[in-house]
PDB file of C-alpha atoms in Angstrom:
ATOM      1  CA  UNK A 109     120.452-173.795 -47.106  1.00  0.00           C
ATOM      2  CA  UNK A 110     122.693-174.776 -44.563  1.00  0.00           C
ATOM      3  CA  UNK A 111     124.442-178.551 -44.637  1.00  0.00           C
ATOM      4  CA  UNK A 112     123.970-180.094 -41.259  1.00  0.00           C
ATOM      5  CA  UNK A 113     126.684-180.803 -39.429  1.00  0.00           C
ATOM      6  CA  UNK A 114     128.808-184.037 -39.581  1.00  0.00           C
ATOM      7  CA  UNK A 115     128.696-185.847 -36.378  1.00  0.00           C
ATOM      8  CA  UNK A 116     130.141-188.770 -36.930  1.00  0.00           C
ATOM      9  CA  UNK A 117     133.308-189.452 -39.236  1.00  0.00           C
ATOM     10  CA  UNK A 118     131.527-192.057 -41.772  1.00  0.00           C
ATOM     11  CA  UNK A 119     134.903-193.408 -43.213  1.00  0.00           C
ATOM     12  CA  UNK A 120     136.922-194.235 -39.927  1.00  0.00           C
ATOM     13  CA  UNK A 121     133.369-195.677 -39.201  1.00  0.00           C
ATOM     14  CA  UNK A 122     133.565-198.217 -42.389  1.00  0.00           C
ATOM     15  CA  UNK A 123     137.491-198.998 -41.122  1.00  0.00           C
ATOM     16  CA  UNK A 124     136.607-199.972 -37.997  1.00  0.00           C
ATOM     17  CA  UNK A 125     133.302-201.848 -38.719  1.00  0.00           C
ATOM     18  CA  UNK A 126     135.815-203.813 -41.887  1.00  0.00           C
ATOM     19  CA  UNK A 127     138.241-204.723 -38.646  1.00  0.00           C
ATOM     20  CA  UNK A 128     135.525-206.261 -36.741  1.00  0.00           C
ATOM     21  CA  UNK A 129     133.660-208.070 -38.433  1.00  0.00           C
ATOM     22  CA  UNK A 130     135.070-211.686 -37.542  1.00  0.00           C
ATOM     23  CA  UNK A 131     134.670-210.538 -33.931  1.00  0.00           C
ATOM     24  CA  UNK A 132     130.834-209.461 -34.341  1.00  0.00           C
ATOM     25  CA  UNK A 133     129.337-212.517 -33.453  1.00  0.00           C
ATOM     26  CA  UNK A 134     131.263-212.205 -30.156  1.00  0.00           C
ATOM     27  CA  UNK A 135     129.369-209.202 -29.090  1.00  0.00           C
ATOM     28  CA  UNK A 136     126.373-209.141 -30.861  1.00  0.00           C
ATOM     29  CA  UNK A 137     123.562-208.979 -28.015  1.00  0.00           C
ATOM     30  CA  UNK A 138     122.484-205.555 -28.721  1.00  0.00           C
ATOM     31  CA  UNK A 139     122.047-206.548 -32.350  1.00  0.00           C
ATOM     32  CA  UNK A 140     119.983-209.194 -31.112  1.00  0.00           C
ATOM     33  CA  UNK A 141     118.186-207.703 -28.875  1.00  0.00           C
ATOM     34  CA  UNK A 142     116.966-205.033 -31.367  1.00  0.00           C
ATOM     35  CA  UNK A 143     116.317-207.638 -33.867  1.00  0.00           C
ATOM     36  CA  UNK A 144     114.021-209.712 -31.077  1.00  0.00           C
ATOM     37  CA  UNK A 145     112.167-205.919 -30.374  1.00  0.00           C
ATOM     38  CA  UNK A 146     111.659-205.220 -34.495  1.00  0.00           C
ATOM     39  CA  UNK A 147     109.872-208.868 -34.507  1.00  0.00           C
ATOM     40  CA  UNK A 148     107.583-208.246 -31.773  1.00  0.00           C
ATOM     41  CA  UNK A 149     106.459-205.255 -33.208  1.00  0.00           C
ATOM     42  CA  UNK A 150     105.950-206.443 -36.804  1.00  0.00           C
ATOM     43  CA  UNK A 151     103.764-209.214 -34.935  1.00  0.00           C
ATOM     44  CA  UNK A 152     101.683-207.047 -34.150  1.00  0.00           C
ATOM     45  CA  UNK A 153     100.645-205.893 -37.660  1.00  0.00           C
ATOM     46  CA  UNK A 154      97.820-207.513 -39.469  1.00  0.00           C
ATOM     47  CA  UNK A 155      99.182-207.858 -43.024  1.00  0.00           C
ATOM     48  CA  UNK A 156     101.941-209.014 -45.352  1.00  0.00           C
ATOM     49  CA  UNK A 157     104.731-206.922 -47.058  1.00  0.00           C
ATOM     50  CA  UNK A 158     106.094-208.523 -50.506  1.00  0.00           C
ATOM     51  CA  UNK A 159     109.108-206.510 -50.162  1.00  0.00           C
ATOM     52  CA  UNK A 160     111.047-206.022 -47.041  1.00  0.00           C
ATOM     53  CA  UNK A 161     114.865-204.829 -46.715  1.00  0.00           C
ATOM     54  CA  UNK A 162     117.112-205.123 -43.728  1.00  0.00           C
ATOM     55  CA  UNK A 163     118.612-201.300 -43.870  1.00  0.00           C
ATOM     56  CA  UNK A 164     121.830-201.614 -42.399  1.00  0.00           C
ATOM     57  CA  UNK A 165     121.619-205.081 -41.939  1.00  0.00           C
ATOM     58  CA  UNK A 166     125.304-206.000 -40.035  1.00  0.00           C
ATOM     59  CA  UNK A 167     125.259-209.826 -39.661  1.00  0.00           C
ATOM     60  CA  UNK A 168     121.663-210.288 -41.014  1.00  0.00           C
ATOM     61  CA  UNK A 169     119.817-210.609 -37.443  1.00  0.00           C
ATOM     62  CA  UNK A 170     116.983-208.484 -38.531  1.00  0.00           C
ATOM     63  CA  UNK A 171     116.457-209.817 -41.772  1.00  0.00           C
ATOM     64  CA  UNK A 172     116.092-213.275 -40.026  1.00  0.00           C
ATOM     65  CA  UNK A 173     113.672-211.576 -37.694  1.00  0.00           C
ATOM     66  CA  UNK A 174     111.398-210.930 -40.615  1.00  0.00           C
ATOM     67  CA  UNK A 175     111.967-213.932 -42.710  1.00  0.00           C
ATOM     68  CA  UNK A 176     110.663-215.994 -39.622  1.00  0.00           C
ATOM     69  CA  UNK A 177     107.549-213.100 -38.957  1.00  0.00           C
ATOM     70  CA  UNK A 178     105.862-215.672 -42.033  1.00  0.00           C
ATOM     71  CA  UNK A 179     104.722-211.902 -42.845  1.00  0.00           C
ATOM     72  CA  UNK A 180     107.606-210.861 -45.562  1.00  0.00           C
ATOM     73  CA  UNK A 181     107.914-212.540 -49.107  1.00  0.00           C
ATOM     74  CA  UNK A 182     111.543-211.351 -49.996  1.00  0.00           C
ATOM     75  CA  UNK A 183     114.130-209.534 -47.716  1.00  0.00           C
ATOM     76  CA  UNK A 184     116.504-207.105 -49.556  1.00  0.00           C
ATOM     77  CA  UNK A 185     120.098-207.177 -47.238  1.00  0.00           C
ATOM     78  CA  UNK A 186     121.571-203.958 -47.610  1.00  0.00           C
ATOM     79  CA  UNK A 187     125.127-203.138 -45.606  1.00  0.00           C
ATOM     80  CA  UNK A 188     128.311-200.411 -46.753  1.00  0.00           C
ATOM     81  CA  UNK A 189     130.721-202.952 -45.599  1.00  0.00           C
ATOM     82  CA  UNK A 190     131.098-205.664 -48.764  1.00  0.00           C
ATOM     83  CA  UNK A 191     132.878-208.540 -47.397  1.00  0.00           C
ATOM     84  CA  UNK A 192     130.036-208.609 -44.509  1.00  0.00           C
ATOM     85  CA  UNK A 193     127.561-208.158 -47.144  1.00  0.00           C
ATOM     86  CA  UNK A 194     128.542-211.194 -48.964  1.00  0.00           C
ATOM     87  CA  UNK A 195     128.252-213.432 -46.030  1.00  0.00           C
ATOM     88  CA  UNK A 196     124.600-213.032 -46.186  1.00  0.00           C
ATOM     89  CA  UNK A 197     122.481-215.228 -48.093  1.00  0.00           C
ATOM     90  CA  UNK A 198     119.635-214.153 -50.580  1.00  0.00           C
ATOM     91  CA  UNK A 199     118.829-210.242 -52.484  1.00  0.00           C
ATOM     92  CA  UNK A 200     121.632-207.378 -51.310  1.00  0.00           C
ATOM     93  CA  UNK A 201     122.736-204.482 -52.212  1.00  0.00           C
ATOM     94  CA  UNK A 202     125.856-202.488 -51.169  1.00  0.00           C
ATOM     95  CA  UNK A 203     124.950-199.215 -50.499  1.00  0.00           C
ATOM     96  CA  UNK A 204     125.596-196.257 -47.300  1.00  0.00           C
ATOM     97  CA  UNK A 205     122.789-195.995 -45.075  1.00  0.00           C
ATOM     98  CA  UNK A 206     122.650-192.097 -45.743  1.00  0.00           C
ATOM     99  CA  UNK A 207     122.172-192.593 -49.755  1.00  0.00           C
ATOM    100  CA  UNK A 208     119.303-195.576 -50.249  1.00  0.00           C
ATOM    101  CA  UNK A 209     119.574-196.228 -53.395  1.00  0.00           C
ATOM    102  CA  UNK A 210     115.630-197.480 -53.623  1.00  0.00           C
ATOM    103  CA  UNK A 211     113.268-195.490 -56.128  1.00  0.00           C
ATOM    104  CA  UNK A 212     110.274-194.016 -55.104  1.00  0.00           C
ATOM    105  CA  UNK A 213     107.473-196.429 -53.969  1.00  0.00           C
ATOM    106  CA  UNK A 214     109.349-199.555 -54.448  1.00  0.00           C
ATOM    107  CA  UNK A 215     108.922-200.874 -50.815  1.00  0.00           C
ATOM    108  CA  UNK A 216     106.737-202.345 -48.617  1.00  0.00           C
ATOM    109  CA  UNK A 217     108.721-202.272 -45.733  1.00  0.00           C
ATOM    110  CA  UNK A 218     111.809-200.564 -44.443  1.00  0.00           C
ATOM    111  CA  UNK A 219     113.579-202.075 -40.546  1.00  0.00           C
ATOM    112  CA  UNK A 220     116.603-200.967 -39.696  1.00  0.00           C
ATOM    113  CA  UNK A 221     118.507-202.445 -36.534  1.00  0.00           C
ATOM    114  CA  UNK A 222     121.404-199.988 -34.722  1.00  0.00           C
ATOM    115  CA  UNK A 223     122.558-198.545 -38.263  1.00  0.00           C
ATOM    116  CA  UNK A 224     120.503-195.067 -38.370  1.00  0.00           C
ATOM    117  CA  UNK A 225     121.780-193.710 -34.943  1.00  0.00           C
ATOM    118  CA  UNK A 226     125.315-193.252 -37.215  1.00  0.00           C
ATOM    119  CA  UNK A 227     124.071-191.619 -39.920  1.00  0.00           C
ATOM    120  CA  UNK A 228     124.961-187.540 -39.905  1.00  0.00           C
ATOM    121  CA  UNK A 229     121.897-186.421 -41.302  1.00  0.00           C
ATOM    122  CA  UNK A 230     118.965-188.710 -39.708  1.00  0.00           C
ATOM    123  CA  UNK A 231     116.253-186.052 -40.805  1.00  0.00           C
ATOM    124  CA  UNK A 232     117.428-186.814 -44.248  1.00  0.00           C
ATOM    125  CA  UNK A 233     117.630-190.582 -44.352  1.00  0.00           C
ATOM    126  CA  UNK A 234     114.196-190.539 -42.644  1.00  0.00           C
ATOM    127  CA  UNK A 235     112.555-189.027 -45.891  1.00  0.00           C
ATOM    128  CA  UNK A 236     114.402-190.990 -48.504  1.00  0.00           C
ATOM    129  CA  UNK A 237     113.002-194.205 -46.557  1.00  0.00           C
ATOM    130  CA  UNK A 238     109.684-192.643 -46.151  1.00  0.00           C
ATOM    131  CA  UNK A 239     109.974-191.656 -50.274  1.00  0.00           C
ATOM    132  CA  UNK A 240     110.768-195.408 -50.946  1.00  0.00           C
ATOM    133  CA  UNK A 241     107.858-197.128 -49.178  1.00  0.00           C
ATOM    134  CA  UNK A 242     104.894-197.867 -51.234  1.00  0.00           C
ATOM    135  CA  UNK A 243     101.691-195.973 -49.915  1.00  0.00           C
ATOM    136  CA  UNK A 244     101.026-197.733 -46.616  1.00  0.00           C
ATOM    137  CA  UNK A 245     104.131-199.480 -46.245  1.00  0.00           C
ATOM    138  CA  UNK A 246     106.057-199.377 -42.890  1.00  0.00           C
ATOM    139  CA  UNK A 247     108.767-198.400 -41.440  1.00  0.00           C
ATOM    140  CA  UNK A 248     110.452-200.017 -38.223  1.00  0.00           C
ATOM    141  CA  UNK A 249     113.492-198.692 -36.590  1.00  0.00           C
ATOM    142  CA  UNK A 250     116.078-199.950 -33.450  1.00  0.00           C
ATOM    143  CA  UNK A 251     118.337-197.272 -32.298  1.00  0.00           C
ATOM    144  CA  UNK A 252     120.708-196.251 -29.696  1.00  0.00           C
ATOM    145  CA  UNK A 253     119.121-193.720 -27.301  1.00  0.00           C
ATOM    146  CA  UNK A 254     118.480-191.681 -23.977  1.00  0.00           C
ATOM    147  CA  UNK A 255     120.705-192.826 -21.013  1.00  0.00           C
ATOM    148  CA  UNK A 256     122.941-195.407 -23.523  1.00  0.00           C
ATOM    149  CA  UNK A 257     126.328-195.492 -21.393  1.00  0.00           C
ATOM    150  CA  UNK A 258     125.524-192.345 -19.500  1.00  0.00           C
ATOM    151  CA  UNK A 259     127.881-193.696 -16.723  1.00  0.00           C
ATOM    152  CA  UNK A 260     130.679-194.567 -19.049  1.00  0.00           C
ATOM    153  CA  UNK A 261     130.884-190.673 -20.428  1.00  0.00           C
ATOM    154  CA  UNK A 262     130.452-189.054 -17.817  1.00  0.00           C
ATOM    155  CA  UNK A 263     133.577-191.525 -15.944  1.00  0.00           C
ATOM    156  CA  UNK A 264     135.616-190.361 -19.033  1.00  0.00           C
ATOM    157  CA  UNK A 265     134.683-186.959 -19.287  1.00  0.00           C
ATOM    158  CA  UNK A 266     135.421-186.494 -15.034  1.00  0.00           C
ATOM    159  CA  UNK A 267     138.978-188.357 -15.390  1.00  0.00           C
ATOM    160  CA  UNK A 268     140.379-186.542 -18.424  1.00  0.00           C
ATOM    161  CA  UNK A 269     139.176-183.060 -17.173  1.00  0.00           C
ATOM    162  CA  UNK A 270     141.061-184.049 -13.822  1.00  0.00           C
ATOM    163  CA  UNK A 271     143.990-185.233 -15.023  1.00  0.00           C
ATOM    164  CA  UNK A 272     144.583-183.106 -17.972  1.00  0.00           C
ATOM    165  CA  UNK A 273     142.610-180.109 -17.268  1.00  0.00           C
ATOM    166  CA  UNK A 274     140.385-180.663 -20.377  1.00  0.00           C
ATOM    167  CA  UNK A 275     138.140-182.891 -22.013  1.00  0.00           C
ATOM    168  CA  UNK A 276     137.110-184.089 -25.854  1.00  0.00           C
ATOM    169  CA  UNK A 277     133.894-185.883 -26.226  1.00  0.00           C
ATOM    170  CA  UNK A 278     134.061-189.672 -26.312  1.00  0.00           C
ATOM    171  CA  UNK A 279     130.153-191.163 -26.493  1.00  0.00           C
ATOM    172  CA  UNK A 280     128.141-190.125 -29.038  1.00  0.00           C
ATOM    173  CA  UNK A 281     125.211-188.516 -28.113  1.00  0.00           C
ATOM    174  CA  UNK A 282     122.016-190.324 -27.925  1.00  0.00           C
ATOM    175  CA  UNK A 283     118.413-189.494 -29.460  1.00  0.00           C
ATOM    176  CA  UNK A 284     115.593-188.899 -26.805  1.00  0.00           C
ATOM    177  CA  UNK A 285     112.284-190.875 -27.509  1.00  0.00           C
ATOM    178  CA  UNK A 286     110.347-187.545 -27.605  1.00  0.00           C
ATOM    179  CA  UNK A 287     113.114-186.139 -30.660  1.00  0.00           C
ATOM    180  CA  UNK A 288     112.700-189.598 -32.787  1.00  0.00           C
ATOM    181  CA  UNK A 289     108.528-188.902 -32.650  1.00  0.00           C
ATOM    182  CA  UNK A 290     109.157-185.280 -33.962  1.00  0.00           C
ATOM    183  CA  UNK A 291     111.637-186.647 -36.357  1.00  0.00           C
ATOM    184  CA  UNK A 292     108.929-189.357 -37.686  1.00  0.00           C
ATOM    185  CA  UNK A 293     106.706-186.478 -38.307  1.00  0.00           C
ATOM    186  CA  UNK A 294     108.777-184.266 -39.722  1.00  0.00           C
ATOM    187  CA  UNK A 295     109.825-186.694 -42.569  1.00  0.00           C
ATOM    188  CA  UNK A 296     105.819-187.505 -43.204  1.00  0.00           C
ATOM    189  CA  UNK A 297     105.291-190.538 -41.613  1.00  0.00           C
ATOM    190  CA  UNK A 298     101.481-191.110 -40.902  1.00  0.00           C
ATOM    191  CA  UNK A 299     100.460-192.868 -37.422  1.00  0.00           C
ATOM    192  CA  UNK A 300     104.402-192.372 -35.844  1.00  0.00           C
ATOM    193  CA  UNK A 301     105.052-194.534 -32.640  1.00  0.00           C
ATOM    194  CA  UNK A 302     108.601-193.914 -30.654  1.00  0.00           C
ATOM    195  CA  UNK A 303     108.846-196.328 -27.413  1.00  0.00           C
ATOM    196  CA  UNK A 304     111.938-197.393 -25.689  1.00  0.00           C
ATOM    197  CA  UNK A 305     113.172-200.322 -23.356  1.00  0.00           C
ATOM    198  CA  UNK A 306     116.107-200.530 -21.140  1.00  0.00           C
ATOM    199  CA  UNK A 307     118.803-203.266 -21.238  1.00  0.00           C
ATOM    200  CA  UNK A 308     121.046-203.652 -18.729  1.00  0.00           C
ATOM    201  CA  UNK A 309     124.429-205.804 -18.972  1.00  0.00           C
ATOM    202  CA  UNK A 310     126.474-206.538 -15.841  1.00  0.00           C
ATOM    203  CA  UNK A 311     130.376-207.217 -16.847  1.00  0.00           C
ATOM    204  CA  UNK A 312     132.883-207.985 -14.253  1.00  0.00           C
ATOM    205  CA  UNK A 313     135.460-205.709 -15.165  1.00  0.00           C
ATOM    206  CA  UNK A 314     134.755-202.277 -17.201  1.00  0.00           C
ATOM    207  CA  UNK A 315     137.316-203.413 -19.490  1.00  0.00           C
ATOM    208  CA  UNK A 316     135.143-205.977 -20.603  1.00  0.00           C
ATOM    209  CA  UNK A 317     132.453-203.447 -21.731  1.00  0.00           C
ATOM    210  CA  UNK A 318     135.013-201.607 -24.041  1.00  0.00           C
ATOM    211  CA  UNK A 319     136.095-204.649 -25.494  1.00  0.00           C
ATOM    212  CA  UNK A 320     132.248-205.298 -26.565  1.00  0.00           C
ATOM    213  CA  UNK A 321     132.190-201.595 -27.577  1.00  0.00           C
ATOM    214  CA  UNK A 322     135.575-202.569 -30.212  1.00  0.00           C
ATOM    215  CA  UNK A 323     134.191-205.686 -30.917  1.00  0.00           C
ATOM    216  CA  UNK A 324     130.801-204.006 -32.345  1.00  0.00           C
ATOM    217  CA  UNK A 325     133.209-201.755 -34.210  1.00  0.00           C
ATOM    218  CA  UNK A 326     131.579-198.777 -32.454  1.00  0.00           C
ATOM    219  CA  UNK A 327     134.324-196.715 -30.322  1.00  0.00           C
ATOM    220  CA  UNK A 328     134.466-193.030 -31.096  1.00  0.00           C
ATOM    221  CA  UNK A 329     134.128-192.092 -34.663  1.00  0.00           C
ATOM    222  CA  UNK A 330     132.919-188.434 -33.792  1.00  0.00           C
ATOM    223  CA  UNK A 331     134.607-185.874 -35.774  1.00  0.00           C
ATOM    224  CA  UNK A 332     134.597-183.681 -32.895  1.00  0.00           C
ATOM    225  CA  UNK A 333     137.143-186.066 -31.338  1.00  0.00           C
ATOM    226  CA  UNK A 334     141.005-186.087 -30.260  1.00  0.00           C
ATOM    227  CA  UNK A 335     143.051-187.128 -32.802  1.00  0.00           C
ATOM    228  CA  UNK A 336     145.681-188.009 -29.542  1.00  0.00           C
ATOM    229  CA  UNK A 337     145.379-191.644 -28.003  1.00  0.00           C
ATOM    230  CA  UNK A 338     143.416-191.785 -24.664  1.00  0.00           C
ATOM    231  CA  UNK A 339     146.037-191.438 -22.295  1.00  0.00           C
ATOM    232  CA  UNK A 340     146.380-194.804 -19.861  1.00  0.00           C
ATOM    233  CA  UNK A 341     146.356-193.194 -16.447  1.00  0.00           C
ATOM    234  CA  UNK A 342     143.485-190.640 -17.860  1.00  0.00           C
ATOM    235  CA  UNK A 343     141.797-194.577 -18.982  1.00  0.00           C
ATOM    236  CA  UNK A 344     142.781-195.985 -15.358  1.00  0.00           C
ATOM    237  CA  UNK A 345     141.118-193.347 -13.582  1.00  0.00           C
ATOM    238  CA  UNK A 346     137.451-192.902 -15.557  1.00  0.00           C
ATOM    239  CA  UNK A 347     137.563-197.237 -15.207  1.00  0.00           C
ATOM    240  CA  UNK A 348     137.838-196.026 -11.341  1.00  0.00           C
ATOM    241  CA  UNK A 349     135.048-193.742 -11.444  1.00  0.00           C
ATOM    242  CA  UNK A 350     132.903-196.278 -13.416  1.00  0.00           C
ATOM    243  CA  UNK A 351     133.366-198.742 -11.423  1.00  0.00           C
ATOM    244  CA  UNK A 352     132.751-196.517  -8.510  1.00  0.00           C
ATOM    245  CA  UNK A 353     129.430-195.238  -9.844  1.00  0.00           C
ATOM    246  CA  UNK A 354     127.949-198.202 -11.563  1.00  0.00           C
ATOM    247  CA  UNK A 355     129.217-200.998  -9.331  1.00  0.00           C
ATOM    248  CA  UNK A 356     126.576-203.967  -8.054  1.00  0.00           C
ATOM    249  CA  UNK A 357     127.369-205.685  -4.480  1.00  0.00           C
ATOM    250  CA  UNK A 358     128.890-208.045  -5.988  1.00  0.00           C
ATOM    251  CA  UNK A 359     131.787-205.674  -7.495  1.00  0.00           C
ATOM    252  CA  UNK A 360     130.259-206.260 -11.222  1.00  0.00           C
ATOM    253  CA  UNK A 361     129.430-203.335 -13.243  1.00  0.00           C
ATOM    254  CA  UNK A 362     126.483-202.109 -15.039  1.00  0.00           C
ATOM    255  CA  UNK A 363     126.425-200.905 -18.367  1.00  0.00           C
ATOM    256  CA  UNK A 364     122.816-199.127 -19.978  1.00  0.00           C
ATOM    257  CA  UNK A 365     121.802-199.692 -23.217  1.00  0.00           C
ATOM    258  CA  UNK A 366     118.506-197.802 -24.106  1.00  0.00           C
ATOM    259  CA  UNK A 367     117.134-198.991 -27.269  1.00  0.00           C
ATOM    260  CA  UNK A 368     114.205-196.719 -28.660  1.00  0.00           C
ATOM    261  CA  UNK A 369     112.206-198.188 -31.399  1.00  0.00           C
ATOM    262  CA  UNK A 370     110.752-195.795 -33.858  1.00  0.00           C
ATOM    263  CA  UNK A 371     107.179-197.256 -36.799  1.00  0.00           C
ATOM    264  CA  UNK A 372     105.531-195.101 -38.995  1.00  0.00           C
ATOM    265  CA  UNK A 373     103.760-195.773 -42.470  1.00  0.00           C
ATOM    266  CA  UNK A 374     103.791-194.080 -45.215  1.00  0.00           C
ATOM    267  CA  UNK A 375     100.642-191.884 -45.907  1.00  0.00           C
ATOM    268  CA  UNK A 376      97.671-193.788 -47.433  1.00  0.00           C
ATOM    269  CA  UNK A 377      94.416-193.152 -47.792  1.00  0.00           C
ATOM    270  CA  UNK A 378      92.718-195.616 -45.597  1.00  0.00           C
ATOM    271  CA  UNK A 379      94.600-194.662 -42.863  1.00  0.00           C
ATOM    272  CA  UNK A 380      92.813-193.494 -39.684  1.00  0.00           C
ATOM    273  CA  UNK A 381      92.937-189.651 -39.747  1.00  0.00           C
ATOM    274  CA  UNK A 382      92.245-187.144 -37.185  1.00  0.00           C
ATOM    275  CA  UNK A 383      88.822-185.888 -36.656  1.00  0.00           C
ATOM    276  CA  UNK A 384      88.144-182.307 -37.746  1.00  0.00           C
ATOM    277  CA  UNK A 385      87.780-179.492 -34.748  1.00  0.00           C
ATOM    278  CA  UNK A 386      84.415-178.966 -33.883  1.00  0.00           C
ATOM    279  CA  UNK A 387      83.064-182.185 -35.584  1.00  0.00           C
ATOM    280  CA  UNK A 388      82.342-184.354 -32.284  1.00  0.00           C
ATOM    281  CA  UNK A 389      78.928-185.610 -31.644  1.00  0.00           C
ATOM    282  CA  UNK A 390      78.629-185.421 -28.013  1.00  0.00           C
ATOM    283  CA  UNK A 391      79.834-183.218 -25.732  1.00  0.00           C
ATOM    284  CA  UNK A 392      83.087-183.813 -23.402  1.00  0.00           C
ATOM    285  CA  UNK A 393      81.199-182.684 -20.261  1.00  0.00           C
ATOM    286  CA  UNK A 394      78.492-185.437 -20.913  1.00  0.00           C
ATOM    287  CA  UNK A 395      81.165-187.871 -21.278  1.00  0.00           C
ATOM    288  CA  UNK A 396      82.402-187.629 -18.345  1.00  0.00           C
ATOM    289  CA  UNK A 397      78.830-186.226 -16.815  1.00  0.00           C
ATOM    290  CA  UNK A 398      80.147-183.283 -15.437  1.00  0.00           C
ATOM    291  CA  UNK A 399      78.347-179.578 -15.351  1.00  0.00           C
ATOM    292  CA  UNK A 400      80.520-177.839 -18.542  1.00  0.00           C
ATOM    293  CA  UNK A 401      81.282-174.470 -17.383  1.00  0.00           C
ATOM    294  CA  UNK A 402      82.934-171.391 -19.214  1.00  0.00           C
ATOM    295  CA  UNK A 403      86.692-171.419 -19.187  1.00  0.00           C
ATOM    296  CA  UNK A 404      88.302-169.762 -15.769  1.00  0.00           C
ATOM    297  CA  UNK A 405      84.905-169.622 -13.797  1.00  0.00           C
ATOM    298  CA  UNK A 406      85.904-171.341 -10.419  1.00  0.00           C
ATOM    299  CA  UNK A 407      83.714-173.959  -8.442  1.00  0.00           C
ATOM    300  CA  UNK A 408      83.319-173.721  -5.228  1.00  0.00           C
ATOM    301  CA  UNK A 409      85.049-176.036  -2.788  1.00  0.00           C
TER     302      UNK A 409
END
């Protein structure tokens, strides 16, 4: 069988998230905000989980999100940078979000905040999580999606094609809502759910947003980049097409952050399930009390 591809360069990924992680803290909103959205959803759900881990936990924000849910008994921290890992408080384990190291229906709950949209084979990760929940565990998910920073690659995409006559991709591509259902589906999740929200942040100066970008330890780790620094008037000029397509009145910029939540559970037998085909008790045209008529006959006007 084929190998999928390799999107994303895992090891200058590790570097960069080793540099950064005193500066985390300074930038951390997304992280926040996705830990904030995995909390409201696990609110939601009637029942307790004994086990929980925090996949890809960064600074432990979603791990805090359960501990204070009063619905988890022990969270598990895992995270592939050490030294970050050790800042944490109670269970981890060091481990790369692509291999879990979990065994087979040892969980009761896998959430994962902004680690899985850098993973090279999602598909794959999705089953080993959905292999280490215990029947009827869950699964909850934050990642990076749709229209994340649309303005920002297509500003450096326009300004290095100008100036140089060519462009190398820069943003990472982002996961629709409609893909991370399939996804959820195609790894056996039972009952799937994929929602997004929007956050917007305003910064006075572009540079500010790629400073927040470094600081998060998430500039371009694509394989399919150039291995040539970003030239500085090819950087001048997509900071004056941002600017010019994302400005407010006030002169501040916009920056979009779509973050699209993914739940599923693994199967169980008490699940709801899908009635049968042709095992309805009443009629849709009585439902709605309507005349039921054979498919492409016309009424009249």
């Amino acid at each position: 069988m084929d190998q999928p591809a390799e999107l994303f360069d895992r090891q200058l990924l590790r570097r960069r998230r080793a540099r950064t992680r005193d500066a985390l803290v300074e930038a951390d909103f997304l992280l926040r905000e996705a830990a904030d959205g995995i909390g409201d959803r696990l609110s939601t759900v009637a029942r307790s989980f004994p086990l929980a881990v925090d996949f890809g936990a960064h600074s432990g924000l979603v791990g805090e999100a359960l501990r204070a849910s009063g619905k988890v008994e022990t969270v598990v921290a895992t995270e592939s940078d050490v030294p970050l890992l050790m800042r944490q408080g109670g269970l981890r384990v060091a481990c790369d979000e692509e291999f879990p190291p979990f065994a087979e229906g040892s969980l009761d709950l896998v959430a994962s905040g902004l680690s899985l949209q850098w993973v090279n084979d999602l598909p794959g990760a999705l089953v080993q999580i959905r292999r280490a929940l215990k029947p009827d565990g869950l699964f909850l998910a934050a990642m990076l999606g749709g229209q994340t920073l649309r303005d920002l690659r297509q500003a450096l995409l326009d300004a290095e094609a100008e100036i140089t006559g060519g462009a190398a991709p820069r943003v990472a591509p982002m996961i629709e809502i409609r893909d991370m259902g399939a996804l959820l589906q195609r790894a056996g999740f039972a009952l799937p759910v994929a929602d997004a929200e929007t956050l917007t942040v305003r910064y006075g100066n572009p540079i500010n947003l790629l400073r927040d970008l470094r600081h998060m330890g998430w500039t371009n780790a694509l394989n399919a980049r150039s291995r040539r620094p970003l030239r500085r008037d090819v950087l001048a000029r997509a900071l004056e097409l941002y600017a010019g397509s994302a400005s407010d009145e006030d002169g501040k910029v916009r920056a979009r952050f779509d973050i699209v939540y993914a739940s599923g559970w693994a199967p169980h037998e008490s699940q709801q399930k899908p009635l049968r085909p042709g095992s309805a008790r009443m009629r849709l045209a009585d439902a709605l009390g309507v005349e039921e008529r054979p498919a492409g006959e016309k009424t009249g006007r």
